[in-house]
Amino acid sequence: MMTKTLLALIPAALLAQPPVAPTPERVGAARGETAGGYNIVNAFETGYRFHDVNGNLGKYRSDVNFGNGVRLLSSRLSIHSREGRGGWFDELLLNTQGLGNDPYQLATLRIGKNRLYQYDLTWRLNAFFNPGLTIANGLHAMNTSRRLQDHDLTLLPTSNFRFFLGYSRNNQDGPALSTVQLFDSRGAEFPLFSDVRRLYNEYRVGGEVRAAGYRFHWSRVWENFREDTRFNASGQVAGPARLTTFRRDEPYHGNTPSWRLALARETSEILAINARFTYSGGRRNFLFDESATGIDRFSRNRQILVAGEARRPVTTANLTLTFLPRSAFTITHHVAYHHTRIDGDASLRQLDNGTLTDDFLSFQYLGIRAFTSSLDFVYRPSRRFTFFTGQRLTDRRIRSVEQVAAGPFLDRVPAVQDNTLNTGVAGVRFSPIAPVTVVLDAELGRANRAFYPISERNYHALGGRIQYRRGTLFLSALARTLYNTNSVSLSSHSSRQRNYSTDASWTPRPWVSFDASYSKLHLDTLTALAYFFERNLVTSHGSLYEVGDRGKGVQVELA
């Protein structure tokens, strides 16, 4: 009797349940509240976080660092104009996570008015704790907080003439602990306390113009970095040694103004253009001022002063042209240029016990210029065949100047090295039958002056790959060889490398899959040096290196 009664009640209970699938029936009032022509939705999640740590507390704080207390775990505020014609704004979104006392906190704000402006704010806080367990057994530690914020304002966001304003700030501060060794290489180590203060500011202004199928973007950026960390270790005792006073200041300041330009053609079906240019002129100044007094075996009084400045202008430009005269042809030309220069000087002055003075001045210059050009042709006579070929040119120049002045003596060492590499590539991709794809390629390269004795100078590479795909079954095999010779007057080097691999994958059912792989690598190199010893040329010193590696793998995955 009870069973019959339950069977009779089940259909009625099912009919009483609210629908959970999509339905055209009205299921309730619209989300949020309506006020002043806006729809407002507000939600938040709060609670109390507590923890109990067993084991190493420093390890826990370095990995997790969650503590006790009330938290606003997450919140979301959404305000939208119902008609799209609000007063000061049409959209306002505010999201937060972990506010209160979590080590990782986040807040984002977006406010905008249609066709007029859009403002985005991102604020983050990261409380970083590092006890230095693995490197210093707890004698080094850092407990700092990093606060980051980004502000971006876009004027006329949907028009063809847009303007951008931006500001970013990255601030790190907090206590830290390390050690310092005084007063020589046999001296004692003392704990060194520091007040970390690092600040980075970035200001941005720019615009974007769209006209006649082109898009031009420009921006001007100013970056400023300041580090004013101070160190103190006075009144410390380490065995028989005593550190009476210790002070160290090492401010590091710098500015980097830069330009960023970009041009792109978006609407043409025959020619595509993408060009970019950046320039940054970085300049840095630093000062290291340290004074220490104390007693080890003798009375000590040492002062060190190091100062210097440097410039680092960097220029980068690239241009890519893609020409499609017909559907079967594609011609791509890419040109890139990069130039980095670093020059500056530093001076060192050390005063020990008022008796020994050492003056030292050094100047260094390093310039790296790189130019590369590539031209690629792709021809597709049919869906089953594709031919490709290309030519690449790379030209690099490294120039350095080392100048050292110690007292009245001056030593200057300039150096210049150029390298030009020409490379040609060609290959074919075809499908003899529908599930099979074959790719064959070759590369030939010639360099006039390789930078290192083992660099690629005269080399060629051959490769082939075959793939079979039918349903959920996939099979592939690959073979590739690379032969290189690099012989000059005082050294010779040759290498031969061969790679082979096969892969198989099959998924007969949605809940099971099989994977298998096999790979083989063989490499042998022969390198020799030639030099003069007592007016005799020695060429008998060489080395032969061979290595072979094989790998096999089988995997079955059940879901």
XYZ file of C-alpha atoms in Angstrom:
559
model
C 0.000 0.000 0.000
C 2.856 2.384 0.874
C 4.548 1.680 -2.499
C 1.388 2.534 -4.441
C 0.972 5.772 -2.522
C 4.576 6.871 -3.297
C 4.186 6.068 -6.986
C 1.049 8.195 -7.095
C 2.761 11.175 -5.417
C 5.935 11.224 -7.578
C 4.279 12.762 -10.723
C 2.699 15.497 -8.614
C 6.044 16.297 -6.994
C 7.752 16.512 -10.370
C 5.130 18.917 -11.696
C 5.643 21.132 -8.658
C 9.405 21.604 -9.328
C 10.450 24.904 -11.008
C 11.947 24.486 -14.506
C 15.765 24.527 -14.606
C 16.173 24.271 -18.386
C 15.787 27.335 -20.669
C 12.111 28.217 -20.900
C 10.133 31.134 -22.372
C 8.083 31.368 -19.176
C 8.707 34.318 -16.862
C 10.649 33.003 -13.850
C 10.961 36.161 -11.787
C 11.765 39.866 -11.761
C 14.695 41.290 -13.734
C 18.088 41.046 -12.060
C 19.063 43.923 -9.832
C 17.229 47.114 -9.014
C 16.223 50.039 -11.194
C 16.973 53.579 -10.046
C 17.306 56.827 -11.996
C 17.353 55.113 -15.393
C 20.082 52.631 -14.362
C 20.016 48.907 -13.636
C 22.069 48.143 -10.513
C 23.370 44.694 -9.551
C 25.426 44.300 -6.377
C 26.791 41.090 -4.867
C 29.518 40.330 -2.348
C 30.972 37.409 -0.415
C 32.533 37.911 2.999
C 33.752 35.674 5.778
C 36.376 34.988 8.387
C 39.586 33.258 7.313
C 41.572 31.250 9.857
C 44.558 28.945 9.562
C 46.557 26.516 11.675
C 50.074 25.689 10.476
C 52.027 22.606 11.480
C 55.635 22.503 10.364
C 57.756 25.349 9.095
C 55.905 28.662 9.343
C 58.413 30.418 7.063
C 57.801 27.892 4.294
C 54.043 28.375 4.629
C 54.339 32.162 4.467
C 56.603 32.039 1.421
C 54.141 29.814 -0.504
C 50.658 30.783 0.767
C 50.887 33.563 3.384
C 47.163 33.605 4.234
C 46.388 34.785 7.765
C 43.470 35.146 10.160
C 40.781 37.798 10.058
C 37.639 39.102 8.398
C 37.838 39.281 4.597
C 35.811 40.686 1.764
C 36.488 37.596 -0.334
C 34.892 38.987 -3.484
C 32.422 41.635 -4.595
C 30.814 42.817 -7.816
C 28.958 46.038 -8.571
C 27.385 46.594 -11.992
C 25.538 49.760 -13.043
C 24.265 50.063 -16.629
C 22.183 52.720 -18.294
C 18.861 51.204 -19.409
C 18.524 53.379 -22.506
C 22.222 53.953 -23.225
C 21.904 57.681 -22.556
C 22.997 58.130 -18.951
C 24.145 61.353 -17.370
C 27.827 61.068 -16.499
C 28.290 57.414 -17.453
C 26.506 54.523 -19.160
C 28.520 51.680 -17.635
C 30.201 51.155 -14.268
C 31.797 47.853 -13.225
C 33.612 47.341 -9.916
C 35.121 43.981 -8.921
C 37.253 43.176 -5.878
C 38.946 40.084 -4.509
C 40.649 39.397 -1.174
C 40.272 42.881 0.310
C 40.883 43.192 4.031
C 44.135 41.500 4.915
C 44.811 38.859 2.254
C 48.355 38.822 0.844
C 46.990 38.949 -2.710
C 44.363 41.646 -3.271
C 42.778 42.873 -6.480
C 40.349 45.602 -7.506
C 39.238 46.587 -11.019
C 37.060 49.495 -12.086
C 35.634 50.342 -15.491
C 33.507 53.408 -16.118
C 32.513 54.747 -19.495
C 30.040 56.723 -21.530
C 29.051 55.594 -24.997
C 31.122 57.198 -27.760
C 32.717 59.663 -25.318
C 35.209 58.015 -22.936
C 36.237 54.795 -21.208
C 38.331 54.606 -18.039
C 39.948 51.406 -16.685
C 41.651 51.020 -13.313
C 43.485 47.966 -11.992
C 44.891 47.859 -8.454
C 46.850 44.932 -7.009
C 48.660 44.233 -3.760
C 51.137 41.405 -3.221
C 52.549 40.796 0.270
C 55.775 38.894 -0.389
C 57.595 36.967 2.320
C 60.843 35.091 1.634
C 62.713 33.563 4.589
C 65.690 32.500 2.448
C 65.569 28.952 3.801
C 67.295 27.192 0.924
C 70.166 29.641 0.407
C 70.947 31.152 3.814
C 69.300 28.938 6.455
C 67.118 31.818 7.586
C 69.917 34.423 7.791
C 68.456 36.203 4.760
C 64.812 37.266 4.672
C 62.479 39.684 2.919
C 59.010 40.798 4.010
C 57.862 43.411 1.524
C 54.612 44.591 -0.019
C 54.258 45.422 -3.690
C 51.399 47.695 -4.774
C 50.654 48.022 -8.475
C 48.125 50.233 -10.210
C 47.295 50.961 -13.844
C 45.107 53.802 -15.138
C 43.976 53.996 -18.781
C 41.675 56.648 -20.233
C 40.408 56.408 -23.826
C 38.662 59.393 -25.392
C 36.246 58.814 -28.297
C 36.683 55.014 -28.050
C 34.449 54.111 -31.030
C 35.519 56.846 -33.467
C 38.246 56.841 -36.098
C 40.252 59.327 -34.018
C 41.007 57.997 -30.535
C 43.223 59.434 -27.813
C 44.852 57.624 -24.900
C 46.147 58.698 -21.507
C 47.720 56.288 -19.048
C 49.629 56.015 -15.801
C 51.203 52.998 -14.049
C 52.830 52.772 -10.636
C 54.773 49.942 -8.985
C 55.836 50.495 -5.379
C 57.723 47.993 -3.198
C 58.654 48.616 0.436
C 59.293 46.695 3.633
C 62.076 45.269 5.816
C 64.752 42.836 4.648
C 67.687 41.004 6.211
C 70.984 39.875 4.680
C 74.636 39.588 5.742
C 77.852 41.469 5.054
C 81.458 40.293 5.424
C 83.977 42.715 6.928
C 86.799 43.757 6.732
C 88.569 41.367 4.357
C 88.044 37.926 2.806
C 88.791 36.297 6.184
C 86.542 38.638 8.133
C 83.410 37.835 10.081
C 79.849 38.100 8.757
C 77.372 40.474 10.365
C 73.581 40.708 9.917
C 72.620 43.570 7.640
C 69.189 45.169 8.003
C 67.666 47.148 5.159
C 64.598 49.241 4.451
C 63.583 48.349 0.892
C 62.204 51.277 -1.103
C 61.655 50.842 -4.847
C 59.330 52.972 -6.966
C 58.484 52.820 -10.674
C 56.262 55.362 -12.479
C 55.168 55.356 -16.107
C 53.230 58.090 -17.919
C 51.637 57.496 -21.335
C 49.937 59.639 -23.961
C 48.986 58.578 -27.464
C 46.419 58.367 -30.212
C 45.099 56.244 -33.049
C 43.794 57.240 -36.478
C 41.844 55.050 -38.921
C 41.505 56.311 -42.485
C 41.467 54.884 -46.028
C 41.965 51.341 -44.766
C 45.013 52.248 -42.671
C 45.436 52.299 -38.907
C 48.147 54.485 -37.378
C 48.956 54.328 -33.664
C 51.428 56.476 -31.760
C 52.353 56.824 -28.100
C 54.843 58.758 -26.027
C 56.006 57.124 -22.780
C 58.048 58.417 -19.849
C 59.412 55.887 -17.347
C 61.064 56.705 -14.024
C 62.659 54.248 -11.604
C 63.998 55.033 -8.136
C 65.604 52.737 -5.593
C 66.564 54.311 -2.267
C 67.145 51.272 -0.061
C 69.188 52.003 3.081
C 71.280 49.494 5.044
C 72.349 49.496 8.693
C 74.309 47.015 10.831
C 75.749 49.016 13.739
C 76.602 47.518 17.126
C 76.989 43.889 16.025
C 79.325 41.274 17.552
C 80.491 38.157 15.681
C 83.004 36.167 17.726
C 86.113 38.231 18.507
C 85.144 40.844 15.892
C 82.975 43.843 16.641
C 81.248 46.172 14.225
C 80.910 49.593 15.845
C 79.196 51.541 13.064
C 78.048 50.594 9.590
C 76.124 52.589 7.008
C 75.463 51.951 3.345
C 73.499 54.048 0.857
C 73.191 52.924 -2.752
C 70.545 54.992 -4.568
C 69.813 54.019 -8.158
C 67.771 56.410 -10.313
C 66.905 56.417 -13.980
C 64.601 57.782 -16.683
C 63.576 56.215 -19.981
C 61.591 58.341 -22.447
C 60.408 56.409 -25.493
C 58.364 56.593 -28.705
C 56.152 53.826 -30.117
C 54.714 53.977 -33.643
C 52.656 51.407 -35.559
C 51.092 51.382 -39.036
C 48.825 48.677 -40.453
C 46.706 48.254 -43.572
C 43.625 46.235 -42.716
C 41.090 46.271 -45.553
C 43.046 45.458 -48.723
C 42.694 41.953 -50.179
C 45.890 42.238 -52.252
C 48.411 43.975 -49.987
C 48.780 43.808 -46.196
C 51.152 46.151 -44.340
C 52.371 45.955 -40.771
C 55.092 48.346 -39.579
C 56.379 49.163 -36.096
C 59.014 51.504 -34.694
C 60.182 52.007 -31.103
C 62.896 54.143 -29.585
C 63.865 54.431 -25.928
C 66.642 56.567 -24.511
C 67.409 55.171 -21.087
C 69.727 56.922 -18.666
C 70.779 55.637 -15.242
C 72.773 57.083 -12.328
C 73.976 55.205 -9.286
C 75.933 55.845 -6.092
C 77.416 53.404 -3.591
C 78.497 55.052 -0.321
C 79.626 52.759 2.509
C 81.452 53.427 5.757
C 82.351 50.876 8.450
C 84.298 51.048 11.712
C 85.082 48.212 14.069
C 87.659 45.843 15.517
C 88.802 42.382 14.360
C 92.532 41.769 14.842
C 93.186 45.493 14.487
C 91.204 48.684 14.577
C 89.358 49.186 11.312
C 88.014 52.251 9.539
C 86.990 51.830 5.904
C 85.095 53.999 3.451
C 84.084 53.070 -0.103
C 82.599 55.420 -2.688
C 81.473 54.216 -6.128
C 79.570 56.421 -8.585
C 78.675 56.261 -12.234
C 76.175 56.918 -14.978
C 75.221 55.205 -18.211
C 73.086 55.676 -21.311
C 71.227 52.930 -23.139
C 69.404 54.078 -26.290
C 67.574 51.254 -28.073
C 66.067 51.489 -31.572
C 63.853 48.798 -33.074
C 61.982 48.823 -36.386
C 60.294 46.169 -38.489
C 58.197 46.079 -41.645
C 56.154 43.198 -43.061
C 54.587 43.308 -46.530
C 52.279 40.510 -47.685
C 51.344 40.535 -51.372
C 48.578 38.302 -52.744
C 48.430 38.863 -56.532
C 46.324 35.722 -56.991
C 44.711 33.200 -54.714
C 47.473 30.666 -55.462
C 50.403 33.031 -54.789
C 51.605 34.602 -51.530
C 54.715 36.783 -51.330
C 55.925 37.973 -47.923
C 58.807 40.360 -47.298
C 59.956 41.072 -43.748
C 62.661 43.555 -42.713
C 63.793 44.160 -39.124
C 66.411 46.420 -37.548
C 67.653 46.539 -33.956
C 70.356 48.712 -32.435
C 71.386 48.811 -28.771
C 74.114 51.051 -27.375
C 75.391 51.056 -23.804
C 78.021 53.550 -22.716
C 78.998 55.043 -19.394
C 81.672 55.312 -16.762
C 82.148 54.419 -13.124
C 84.672 55.558 -10.523
C 85.819 53.758 -7.373
C 87.536 55.342 -4.378
C 88.446 53.384 -1.247
C 89.927 54.842 1.938
C 91.218 52.416 4.576
C 92.406 53.755 7.970
C 93.408 57.012 6.352
C 96.591 55.459 4.883
C 95.631 53.739 1.638
C 93.838 55.504 -1.189
C 92.914 53.746 -4.415
C 91.375 55.637 -7.346
C 89.953 53.713 -10.264
C 88.010 54.925 -13.327
C 86.491 52.673 -15.981
C 84.566 53.429 -19.162
C 82.794 50.878 -21.283
C 80.903 50.997 -24.565
C 78.912 48.177 -26.104
C 77.014 48.504 -29.366
C 74.990 45.727 -30.984
C 73.414 46.257 -34.398
C 71.351 43.590 -36.127
C 69.609 43.686 -39.498
C 67.561 40.870 -40.953
C 65.599 40.483 -44.162
C 63.485 37.588 -45.398
C 61.620 37.000 -48.652
C 59.209 34.058 -48.914
C 57.198 32.714 -51.850
C 54.310 30.269 -51.482
C 52.597 28.711 -54.521
C 49.491 26.514 -54.227
C 48.563 25.094 -57.642
C 45.922 22.884 -56.031
C 44.585 21.885 -52.648
C 46.957 18.896 -52.576
C 50.230 20.637 -53.491
C 52.059 23.612 -51.956
C 55.551 24.773 -52.909
C 57.513 27.237 -50.806
C 60.914 28.855 -51.031
C 62.648 31.752 -49.362
C 65.827 33.689 -48.760
C 67.076 35.162 -45.487
C 69.847 37.645 -44.766
C 71.150 38.449 -41.293
C 73.855 41.025 -40.647
C 75.188 41.627 -37.133
C 77.846 43.917 -35.767
C 79.191 44.039 -32.210
C 81.462 46.883 -31.165
C 82.945 47.352 -27.705
C 85.408 49.693 -26.014
C 86.951 48.978 -22.621
C 88.918 51.799 -21.063
C 90.483 51.594 -17.609
C 92.365 54.356 -15.805
C 94.165 53.403 -12.572
C 96.155 56.372 -11.346
C 98.248 57.850 -14.171
C 97.947 54.725 -16.360
C 95.365 54.390 -19.143
C 94.434 51.170 -20.901
C 92.022 51.187 -23.856
C 90.863 48.027 -25.674
C 88.543 48.493 -28.702
C 87.006 45.524 -30.551
C 84.731 45.139 -33.587
C 83.249 42.010 -35.129
C 80.868 41.644 -38.078
C 78.928 38.614 -39.218
C 76.719 38.099 -42.278
C 74.624 34.974 -42.736
C 72.836 34.103 -45.988
C 70.265 31.337 -45.882
C 68.088 29.712 -48.516
C 65.109 27.462 -47.820
C 62.853 25.423 -50.086
C 60.272 22.723 -49.666
C 57.073 21.096 -50.783
C 53.906 19.997 -49.028
C 51.624 17.526 -50.769
C 48.891 15.034 -50.031
C 49.072 11.940 -52.291
C 45.850 10.588 -50.773
C 43.281 12.295 -48.566
C 44.433 11.145 -45.083
C 48.193 11.462 -45.800
C 50.283 14.661 -45.739
C 53.988 14.805 -46.637
C 56.318 17.770 -46.005
C 59.883 17.922 -47.369
C 62.198 20.884 -46.727
C 65.846 21.868 -47.098
C 67.975 24.740 -45.790
C 71.433 25.949 -46.819
C 73.381 28.601 -44.900
C 76.699 30.398 -45.336
C 78.270 32.856 -42.844
C 81.453 34.854 -43.422
C 82.597 35.284 -39.788
C 80.887 33.180 -37.149
C 81.001 34.630 -33.642
C 82.062 31.421 -31.874
C 84.126 28.416 -33.016
C 81.041 26.188 -32.657
C 78.581 28.591 -34.328
C 76.822 27.681 -37.563
C 78.952 28.805 -40.480
C 78.681 26.479 -43.482
C 75.720 24.230 -42.835
C 72.849 22.467 -44.520
C 69.744 20.825 -43.116
C 67.316 18.313 -44.617
C 63.984 17.332 -43.139
C 60.898 15.309 -43.879
C 57.612 14.649 -42.128
C 54.692 12.372 -42.985
C 51.319 12.385 -41.239
C 48.276 10.137 -41.440
C 44.977 11.255 -39.932
C 41.715 9.402 -40.217
C 39.000 9.956 -37.652
C 40.557 9.741 -34.200
C 43.656 7.900 -35.450
C 46.801 9.991 -35.947
C 50.208 8.682 -37.078
C 53.337 10.725 -37.827
C 57.028 10.201 -38.540
C 59.848 12.758 -38.758
C 63.480 12.716 -39.852
C 65.900 15.668 -39.804
C 69.640 16.120 -40.305
C 71.921 19.117 -39.689
C 75.564 19.192 -40.814
C 77.786 22.144 -39.904
C 81.457 23.009 -40.456
C 83.266 26.014 -39.004
C 86.988 26.090 -39.732
C 89.256 29.133 -39.463
C 93.004 29.611 -39.185
C 93.308 28.695 -35.497
C 90.385 26.324 -34.937
C 88.200 23.832 -36.744
C 84.812 22.433 -35.855
C 82.355 20.083 -37.525
C 79.133 18.580 -36.254
C 76.541 16.133 -37.537
C 73.134 15.831 -35.969
C 70.345 13.413 -36.891
C 66.876 13.229 -35.332
C 64.212 10.586 -35.883
C 60.815 10.337 -34.214
C 57.443 8.626 -34.586
C 54.136 9.301 -32.827
C 50.794 7.540 -32.707
C 47.519 8.581 -31.100
C 44.117 6.877 -31.108
C 40.880 7.666 -29.287
C 38.444 4.821 -29.989
C 35.966 6.003 -27.357
C 35.402 9.350 -25.613
C 36.552 7.833 -22.325
C 39.769 6.130 -23.477
C 42.817 7.213 -25.533
C 46.140 5.601 -26.467
C 49.425 7.423 -27.170
C 52.826 6.025 -28.144
C 56.072 7.722 -29.191
C 59.653 6.868 -30.115
C 62.586 9.229 -30.700
C 66.267 8.846 -31.503
C 68.973 11.524 -31.425
C 72.544 11.165 -32.649
C 75.179 13.900 -32.440
C 78.907 13.798 -33.081
C 81.299 16.754 -33.094
C 84.980 17.049 -33.927
C 86.827 20.150 -32.714
C 90.525 21.016 -32.894
C 92.769 23.954 -31.984
C 95.874 25.212 -33.752
C 98.454 27.375 -31.984
C 102.157 28.181 -31.938
C 104.457 26.798 -29.263
C 108.146 27.690 -29.405
C 107.754 28.780 -33.046
C 106.141 25.462 -33.961
C 102.542 25.087 -35.162
C 100.672 22.574 -33.003
C 97.576 20.966 -34.576
C 97.386 17.688 -32.671
C 95.000 18.856 -29.950
C 91.414 17.891 -30.808
C 88.332 16.387 -29.234
C 85.708 13.957 -30.520
C 82.299 13.987 -28.853
C 79.507 11.538 -29.599
C 76.105 11.224 -27.977
C 73.096 9.070 -28.698
C 69.728 9.228 -27.012
C 66.631 7.114 -27.436
C 63.232 7.604 -25.900
C 60.098 5.483 -25.826
C 56.723 6.229 -24.321
C 53.305 4.601 -24.054
C 50.310 6.216 -22.381
C 46.734 5.096 -21.791
C 44.291 7.698 -20.498
C 40.891 6.861 -19.037
C 38.345 9.583 -18.371
